[in-house]
Amino acid sequence: MTTPTAQRYSISADPTAWKSPGQAAIIPDTVLASVEDGQDRVVLAWPYSPINGFAAAAMALREARSSGRLAHATFGFWPWRAGATFGARSLLLQPSDVHQAAARIVTELRSPQTWASPILAHESQCLLDLRLGDLKPPTSSAAVTRSILVRSPTLLETTSVFPPVGTGAPYRADPAQVLRRVRDYTHMGDKNAGLTEHVAAVGDPVRAPFAIFGLPAESRVDRLAKFLAVDRFVALGLDAVIVDATRSGQTELSDDWDARLAVLLQSLDALPGRRPPVIVLVEDVFSMRRASKVFRAHNASQIPRRARAIETGAYLPDPSPFAGAADLSAAYPEVAFEADIKDASLAPLREDLVALGRRLREAGHAKAAEGVSQALALLRRSASLPIGLDEARAASDVLYDGSDEVDASARILFRPKMALAPLAAVAEAAPEFGEVAKRLVAAIETKLATWRDETPVSMKLAAVMQDAAWNNRRTLITISDRRVMESFLGSDRAVTCDCAVVDHRALRQEINGGRYERLIVLGPTPDSVRTLLSAIDCPDRVMLLGDAAGSALVVAEASPISQLAAFAPIAARAKALSAALASGGANERLDLAEAEFRVAATLPEGEIDFTQAGERYKGDIIQVRTQRGHRLAYRPASDVLLSSPSEVRPFEKAPAGDIKKGDRLLVLNAEVREPIRRALAGSRQALSQLKLYHDHINRILAETPGSTLTDQARHVLASMKAIDPSTSATELPNVVRWLTAGRAAAAPDGVKQPRAARDWRRFKVFMEAVGVAAALADMYWKMAVVPARSYRAQEGHFFNQRVVQFVLDPEGAAIGASAWTAMPGLWRSVLEAVDEVTTVDRIKGERNG
């Protein structure tokens, strides 16, 4: 069959921009290549993965049908999860392209041919697709964009999908899914349309010509066998199984996901005929290695031995789904790397910690193992501090002086005893490991005591800063953690540093334009390495300074990038980086062991509280638990975002009091809070409100009596004491910071710190002391200060409300969802943060507390 009809796609955030698949076609093409040659593949999507595993499978079906590469197709998708399909709802298909492909297939069906299976509803599928050329005209003067949105089918509703069912038949018919949304805008549903039977056929797991079947992640072959024994697979076989081993895919699995993958492979061996190829999609090197290891072990047990799984890559340098494909013949400018990451003195301590962590996990003490992970993080972070621990602690006490959990967690970064408390608690949770844990706590404390004035990295950085060729405005310093960066900038050490300073999250945006000649990376991370290798404007000279496993994930990232053909444009950079790490002291064996322990699944986050708003909330609380183990608390009237089955946008707003079991809820977990916070703080509305606040503070500073800044602060502090006698004299440094808020420097993305009091009570007293009316102070707090800050419990209610507004309309009704086109990575994170509600409880106010 030859029906070469090119398909165009768009995203719901920008529905008028129709494009060919571009870079998004790489993974679907890999899936189809496996169908054709029968080879297993492990695909590393790097540095971004703009579409998830399910969307890749659905797009492969669409491309196979429109191009004629497959007459019909049956794909398995593993591991099945409720939210797997959600990302495909935001991808739109051009109706005329679907119509044109169907017209060509119908022509072939009416001519002599042998490719159409008689048990499949090919004609029904074509008739439905043809009706997309028969769209009803708008019934009102609706905006053009909305008209396109509601009349363009999504990738999901043009794909027959059958989730696994726990009881009864493994897969059930679902006619309602077929062009579910678009049917309302065509004549398909007319009384005399005569399409009911065709809709039923395409929604039938036996007759749908192109279909995806969800496969559950079972731990035993016999439990998976019933799903593989259905009539469809017996008659037609499975053409391929797509495994989503990305971060979102692994959220439904335990740490032993590779053991469950082995069970899947064993189960597939029992199918009659050719064993379907398995395509594993990963986003990190460790998952790639674990998947390849499973294939090697499984294939070694087969007679005859199955061919080795092909390790390949998909170079996706843009987070936008349909960005142009990268030019693999191009070579990126060379970068001269140098590295100093020696940590030989810490190797024995790190080895003992990793060994303890693994033993705890094997014994079932997952929570205790988290204490080991936190201890390793403390070692890495402390060794890589750009200033001594004492100076970092002093700076953080000023910057993070609030009593809530966010400021407390920032202060813990520089307080070893607090950070080591979970490791010390191992003795209570797992007494058999208590002596080992106690010894390691003492050893870490002894080591950190030697870093009070200088850390290994701060000494290295101080030496580099003596060289004027490095210490100038053409050099950029990037630090792994934003809070560490802010503490460094607030320290005395930063006074002599003429370099620009950003955290790793802002690195890519900051180096765009090529305005820096040199770059110093403190505490390299996988994200920073991905930027160094894939950013065209990377500075010519890059120095990596680290200690305590500073090379762990860096080594792992660089190695396959220099070997896989898909990454040819940056292979030279990757090899240069690997060589620099080797000469700079990388301990690959230990680093990889620690990194593999660290990247294993972690415990679900504790309760996320969206009830507080500056002062303790005492009303009713809606407590929600979700399928992935999230626990959330809302006020009954708080807004939440639920996935919308029928609206133009993927989400609809609802009061928390209306949440019920089975709803699919946007969960603001730790992975999405920080990028959303930065997006909020950098949004046009937040920046304009913050500018108003800072301009007002500048006027107040100019009008405040005093010959020096300290004198001015003392004057304001006296007024604050008169208003609230409990105001402490220790607030003087804070008052200085609040008075100079207008001098706050902007980050590369435009975000500014508000430099205001950390809680509403103190902010209100300060505002009254400087003569700002209560109503205006309230507006500044809610519209300028809170949106510009990190998420914290005292501001949880306002943060949640602002996020709901932002997700529905990021920059205001004037431009609406099109603003998401500038944030495709964040939009995908939001879509994948949707989780299914399992329980809802209402706690009465008198029991709250």
PDB file of N, CA and C in Angstrom, residues 397-402 404 407 486 689-690 693-694 697 720 731 733-744 752-767 770 777 779-790 792 795:
ATOM      1  N   ASP A 397      21.255  32.806  57.085  1.00  0.00           N
ATOM      2  CA  ASP A 397      20.439  33.250  58.220  1.00  0.00           C
ATOM      3  C   ASP A 397      19.785  34.598  57.941  1.00  0.00           C
ATOM      4  N   VAL A 398      20.455  35.417  57.153  1.00  0.00           N
ATOM      5  CA  VAL A 398      19.888  36.728  56.804  1.00  0.00           C
ATOM      6  C   VAL A 398      18.881  36.583  55.668  1.00  0.00           C
ATOM      7  N   LEU A 399      19.250  35.795  54.651  1.00  0.00           N
ATOM      8  CA  LEU A 399      18.386  35.669  53.482  1.00  0.00           C
ATOM      9  C   LEU A 399      17.147  34.828  53.760  1.00  0.00           C
ATOM     10  N   TYR A 400      17.288  33.803  54.579  1.00  0.00           N
ATOM     11  CA  TYR A 400      16.189  32.868  54.843  1.00  0.00           C
ATOM     12  C   TYR A 400      15.877  32.881  56.337  1.00  0.00           C
ATOM     13  N   ASP A 401      15.260  33.965  56.758  1.00  0.00           N
ATOM     14  CA  ASP A 401      15.025  34.174  58.183  1.00  0.00           C
ATOM     15  C   ASP A 401      13.603  33.835  58.610  1.00  0.00           C
ATOM     16  N   GLY A 402      12.810  33.257  57.726  1.00  0.00           N
ATOM     17  CA  GLY A 402      11.436  32.915  58.057  1.00  0.00           C
ATOM     18  C   GLY A 402      11.350  31.644  58.878  1.00  0.00           C
ATOM     19  N   ASP A 404       8.989  29.243  58.227  1.00  0.00           N
ATOM     20  CA  ASP A 404       8.292  28.186  57.478  1.00  0.00           C
ATOM     21  C   ASP A 404       9.285  27.157  56.970  1.00  0.00           C
ATOM     22  N   ASP A 407      12.195  28.253  54.199  1.00  0.00           N
ATOM     23  CA  ASP A 407      13.369  28.917  54.762  1.00  0.00           C
ATOM     24  C   ASP A 407      14.150  27.962  55.651  1.00  0.00           C
ATOM     25  N   GLU A 486      22.453  32.370  46.061  1.00  0.00           N
ATOM     26  CA  GLU A 486      22.056  33.581  46.779  1.00  0.00           C
ATOM     27  C   GLU A 486      22.904  33.786  48.029  1.00  0.00           C
ATOM     28  N   GLN A 689       4.146  44.194  38.607  1.00  0.00           N
ATOM     29  CA  GLN A 689       3.741  44.482  39.979  1.00  0.00           C
ATOM     30  C   GLN A 689       4.963  44.646  40.888  1.00  0.00           C
ATOM     31  N   LEU A 690       5.975  43.793  40.669  1.00  0.00           N
ATOM     32  CA  LEU A 690       7.176  43.902  41.492  1.00  0.00           C
ATOM     33  C   LEU A 690       7.913  45.205  41.227  1.00  0.00           C
ATOM     34  N   TYR A 693       6.340  47.902  43.224  1.00  0.00           N
ATOM     35  CA  TYR A 693       6.748  47.813  44.633  1.00  0.00           C
ATOM     36  C   TYR A 693       8.163  48.355  44.819  1.00  0.00           C
ATOM     37  N   HIS A 694       9.085  47.940  43.958  1.00  0.00           N
ATOM     38  CA  HIS A 694      10.468  48.387  44.088  1.00  0.00           C
ATOM     39  C   HIS A 694      10.605  49.885  43.854  1.00  0.00           C
ATOM     40  N   ILE A 697       9.555  51.523  47.025  1.00  0.00           N
ATOM     41  CA  ILE A 697      10.585  51.370  48.059  1.00  0.00           C
ATOM     42  C   ILE A 697      11.743  52.334  47.810  1.00  0.00           C
ATOM     43  N   MET A 720       8.918  50.787  63.736  1.00  0.00           N
ATOM     44  CA  MET A 720       8.318  49.456  63.808  1.00  0.00           C
ATOM     45  C   MET A 720       8.105  49.035  65.263  1.00  0.00           C
ATOM     46  N   GLU A 731      16.432  42.762  63.987  1.00  0.00           N
ATOM     47  CA  GLU A 731      15.858  42.948  62.657  1.00  0.00           C
ATOM     48  C   GLU A 731      16.609  43.980  61.829  1.00  0.00           C
ATOM     49  N   PRO A 733      19.574  44.225  60.255  1.00  0.00           N
ATOM     50  CA  PRO A 733      20.062  43.821  58.921  1.00  0.00           C
ATOM     51  C   PRO A 733      18.923  43.541  57.943  1.00  0.00           C
ATOM     52  N   ASN A 734      17.825  42.997  58.460  1.00  0.00           N
ATOM     53  CA  ASN A 734      16.683  42.731  57.585  1.00  0.00           C
ATOM     54  C   ASN A 734      16.068  44.025  57.082  1.00  0.00           C
ATOM     55  N   VAL A 735      15.960  45.036  57.970  1.00  0.00           N
ATOM     56  CA  VAL A 735      15.384  46.317  57.564  1.00  0.00           C
ATOM     57  C   VAL A 735      16.259  46.963  56.484  1.00  0.00           C
ATOM     58  N   VAL A 736      17.577  46.827  56.613  1.00  0.00           N
ATOM     59  CA  VAL A 736      18.481  47.340  55.573  1.00  0.00           C
ATOM     60  C   VAL A 736      18.156  46.677  54.237  1.00  0.00           C
ATOM     61  N   ARG A 737      17.961  45.359  54.279  1.00  0.00           N
ATOM     62  CA  ARG A 737      17.644  44.631  53.045  1.00  0.00           C
ATOM     63  C   ARG A 737      16.303  45.065  52.486  1.00  0.00           C
ATOM     64  N   TRP A 738      15.299  45.268  53.348  1.00  0.00           N
ATOM     65  CA  TRP A 738      13.979  45.664  52.865  1.00  0.00           C
ATOM     66  C   TRP A 738      14.009  47.059  52.246  1.00  0.00           C
ATOM     67  N   LEU A 739      14.792  47.969  52.853  1.00  0.00           N
ATOM     68  CA  LEU A 739      14.874  49.341  52.333  1.00  0.00           C
ATOM     69  C   LEU A 739      15.599  49.401  50.990  1.00  0.00           C
ATOM     70  N   THR A 740      16.473  48.439  50.729  1.00  0.00           N
ATOM     71  CA  THR A 740      17.236  48.436  49.467  1.00  0.00           C
ATOM     72  C   THR A 740      16.668  47.443  48.468  1.00  0.00           C
ATOM     73  N   ALA A 741      15.420  47.081  48.637  1.00  0.00           N
ATOM     74  CA  ALA A 741      14.798  46.104  47.728  1.00  0.00           C
ATOM     75  C   ALA A 741      14.846  46.564  46.279  1.00  0.00           C
ATOM     76  N   GLY A 742      14.745  47.865  46.053  1.00  0.00           N
ATOM     77  CA  GLY A 742      14.754  48.378  44.689  1.00  0.00           C
ATOM     78  C   GLY A 742      16.072  48.175  43.977  1.00  0.00           C
ATOM     79  N   ARG A 743      17.105  47.805  44.723  1.00  0.00           N
ATOM     80  CA  ARG A 743      18.414  47.569  44.110  1.00  0.00           C
ATOM     81  C   ARG A 743      18.624  46.107  43.737  1.00  0.00           C
ATOM     82  N   ALA A 744      17.618  45.269  43.948  1.00  0.00           N
ATOM     83  CA  ALA A 744      17.748  43.834  43.663  1.00  0.00           C
ATOM     84  C   ALA A 744      18.116  43.628  42.200  1.00  0.00           C
ATOM     85  N   LYS A 752      13.332  38.843  39.712  1.00  0.00           N
ATOM     86  CA  LYS A 752      13.998  39.567  40.784  1.00  0.00           C
ATOM     87  C   LYS A 752      13.498  39.064  42.130  1.00  0.00           C
ATOM     88  N   GLN A 753      14.404  39.032  43.104  1.00  0.00           N
ATOM     89  CA  GLN A 753      13.969  38.713  44.452  1.00  0.00           C
ATOM     90  C   GLN A 753      13.270  39.934  45.043  1.00  0.00           C
ATOM     91  N   PRO A 754      12.145  39.747  45.749  1.00  0.00           N
ATOM     92  CA  PRO A 754      11.432  40.910  46.290  1.00  0.00           C
ATOM     93  C   PRO A 754      12.176  41.586  47.433  1.00  0.00           C
ATOM     94  N   ARG A 755      13.045  40.831  48.138  1.00  0.00           N
ATOM     95  CA  ARG A 755      13.800  41.354  49.289  1.00  0.00           C
ATOM     96  C   ARG A 755      12.859  42.024  50.286  1.00  0.00           C
ATOM     97  N   ALA A 756      11.790  41.339  50.582  1.00  0.00           N
ATOM     98  CA  ALA A 756      10.804  41.812  51.552  1.00  0.00           C
ATOM     99  C   ALA A 756      10.771  40.859  52.733  1.00  0.00           C
ATOM    100  N   ALA A 757      10.033  41.243  53.781  1.00  0.00           N
ATOM    101  CA  ALA A 757       9.889  40.383  54.953  1.00  0.00           C
ATOM    102  C   ALA A 757       9.323  39.032  54.534  1.00  0.00           C
ATOM    103  N   ARG A 758       9.684  37.995  55.280  1.00  0.00           N
ATOM    104  CA  ARG A 758       9.302  36.645  54.908  1.00  0.00           C
ATOM    105  C   ARG A 758       7.886  36.275  55.339  1.00  0.00           C
ATOM    106  N   ASP A 759       7.269  37.055  56.188  1.00  0.00           N
ATOM    107  CA  ASP A 759       5.893  36.752  56.591  1.00  0.00           C
ATOM    108  C   ASP A 759       5.080  38.034  56.582  1.00  0.00           C
ATOM    109  N   TRP A 760       3.759  37.867  56.458  1.00  0.00           N
ATOM    110  CA  TRP A 760       2.858  38.997  56.314  1.00  0.00           C
ATOM    111  C   TRP A 760       2.869  39.903  57.536  1.00  0.00           C
ATOM    112  N   ARG A 761       2.974  39.342  58.741  1.00  0.00           N
ATOM    113  CA  ARG A 761       2.926  40.173  59.952  1.00  0.00           C
ATOM    114  C   ARG A 761       4.062  41.186  59.958  1.00  0.00           C
ATOM    115  N   ARG A 762       5.278  40.745  59.685  1.00  0.00           N
ATOM    116  CA  ARG A 762       6.417  41.672  59.707  1.00  0.00           C
ATOM    117  C   ARG A 762       6.361  42.625  58.521  1.00  0.00           C
ATOM    118  N   PHE A 763       5.903  42.118  57.367  1.00  0.00           N
ATOM    119  CA  PHE A 763       5.781  42.988  56.196  1.00  0.00           C
ATOM    120  C   PHE A 763       4.790  44.116  56.471  1.00  0.00           C
ATOM    121  N   LYS A 764       3.678  43.764  57.099  1.00  0.00           N
ATOM    122  CA  LYS A 764       2.646  44.767  57.398  1.00  0.00           C
ATOM    123  C   LYS A 764       3.181  45.835  58.346  1.00  0.00           C
ATOM    124  N   VAL A 765       3.925  45.410  59.377  1.00  0.00           N
ATOM    125  CA  VAL A 765       4.504  46.375  60.330  1.00  0.00           C
ATOM    126  C   VAL A 765       5.501  47.281  59.626  1.00  0.00           C
ATOM    127  N   PHE A 766       6.346  46.724  58.768  1.00  0.00           N
ATOM    128  CA  PHE A 766       7.321  47.518  58.025  1.00  0.00           C
ATOM    129  C   PHE A 766       6.620  48.532  57.117  1.00  0.00           C
ATOM    130  N   MET A 767       5.598  48.082  56.405  1.00  0.00           N
ATOM    131  CA  MET A 767       4.872  48.970  55.515  1.00  0.00           C
ATOM    132  C   MET A 767       4.224  50.124  56.288  1.00  0.00           C
ATOM    133  N   VAL A 770       6.810  52.767  57.319  1.00  0.00           N
ATOM    134  CA  VAL A 770       7.318  53.661  56.273  1.00  0.00           C
ATOM    135  C   VAL A 770       6.185  54.440  55.601  1.00  0.00           C
ATOM    136  N   ALA A 777      -0.377  48.018  50.929  1.00  0.00           N
ATOM    137  CA  ALA A 777       0.542  47.003  51.431  1.00  0.00           C
ATOM    138  C   ALA A 777       0.010  45.604  51.125  1.00  0.00           C
ATOM    139  N   MET A 779      -1.951  44.764  48.658  1.00  0.00           N
ATOM    140  CA  MET A 779      -1.814  44.516  47.230  1.00  0.00           C
ATOM    141  C   MET A 779      -0.373  44.148  46.874  1.00  0.00           C
ATOM    142  N   TYR A 780       0.597  44.883  47.437  1.00  0.00           N
ATOM    143  CA  TYR A 780       2.000  44.557  47.175  1.00  0.00           C
ATOM    144  C   TYR A 780       2.322  43.121  47.603  1.00  0.00           C
ATOM    145  N   TRP A 781       1.804  42.742  48.775  1.00  0.00           N
ATOM    146  CA  TRP A 781       2.090  41.414  49.304  1.00  0.00           C
ATOM    147  C   TRP A 781       1.540  40.317  48.389  1.00  0.00           C
ATOM    148  N   LYS A 782       0.271  40.459  48.010  1.00  0.00           N
ATOM    149  CA  LYS A 782      -0.380  39.403  47.237  1.00  0.00           C
ATOM    150  C   LYS A 782       0.011  39.408  45.762  1.00  0.00           C
ATOM    151  N   MET A 783       0.249  40.599  45.198  1.00  0.00           N
ATOM    152  CA  MET A 783       0.471  40.692  43.757  1.00  0.00           C
ATOM    153  C   MET A 783       1.940  40.783  43.357  1.00  0.00           C
ATOM    154  N   ALA A 784       2.824  41.179  44.298  1.00  0.00           N
ATOM    155  CA  ALA A 784       4.226  41.364  43.950  1.00  0.00           C
ATOM    156  C   ALA A 784       5.151  40.432  44.725  1.00  0.00           C
ATOM    157  N   VAL A 785       5.018  40.422  46.039  1.00  0.00           N
ATOM    158  CA  VAL A 785       5.969  39.671  46.865  1.00  0.00           C
ATOM    159  C   VAL A 785       5.738  38.172  46.762  1.00  0.00           C
ATOM    160  N   VAL A 786       4.505  37.743  47.003  1.00  0.00           N
ATOM    161  CA  VAL A 786       4.218  36.309  47.036  1.00  0.00           C
ATOM    162  C   VAL A 786       4.507  35.629  45.694  1.00  0.00           C
ATOM    163  N   PRO A 787       4.048  36.162  44.545  1.00  0.00           N
ATOM    164  CA  PRO A 787       4.327  35.472  43.274  1.00  0.00           C
ATOM    165  C   PRO A 787       5.810  35.371  42.937  1.00  0.00           C
ATOM    166  N   ALA A 788       6.623  36.304  43.475  1.00  0.00           N
ATOM    167  CA  ALA A 788       8.042  36.313  43.135  1.00  0.00           C
ATOM    168  C   ALA A 788       8.859  35.356  43.984  1.00  0.00           C
ATOM    169  N   ARG A 789       8.213  34.674  44.914  1.00  0.00           N
ATOM    170  CA  ARG A 789       8.932  33.857  45.875  1.00  0.00           C
ATOM    171  C   ARG A 789       8.800  32.370  45.639  1.00  0.00           C
ATOM    172  N   SER A 790       9.613  31.631  46.348  1.00  0.00           N
ATOM    173  CA  SER A 790       9.474  30.183  46.370  1.00  0.00           C
ATOM    174  C   SER A 790       8.164  29.818  47.041  1.00  0.00           C
ATOM    175  N   ARG A 792       5.947  28.289  49.765  1.00  0.00           N
ATOM    176  CA  ARG A 792       6.106  28.071  51.199  1.00  0.00           C
ATOM    177  C   ARG A 792       4.730  27.905  51.821  1.00  0.00           C
ATOM    178  N   GLU A 795       2.345  30.791  52.429  1.00  0.00           N
ATOM    179  CA  GLU A 795       1.807  31.424  51.232  1.00  0.00           C
ATOM    180  C   GLU A 795       1.180  30.394  50.295  1.00  0.00           C
TER     181      GLU A 795
END
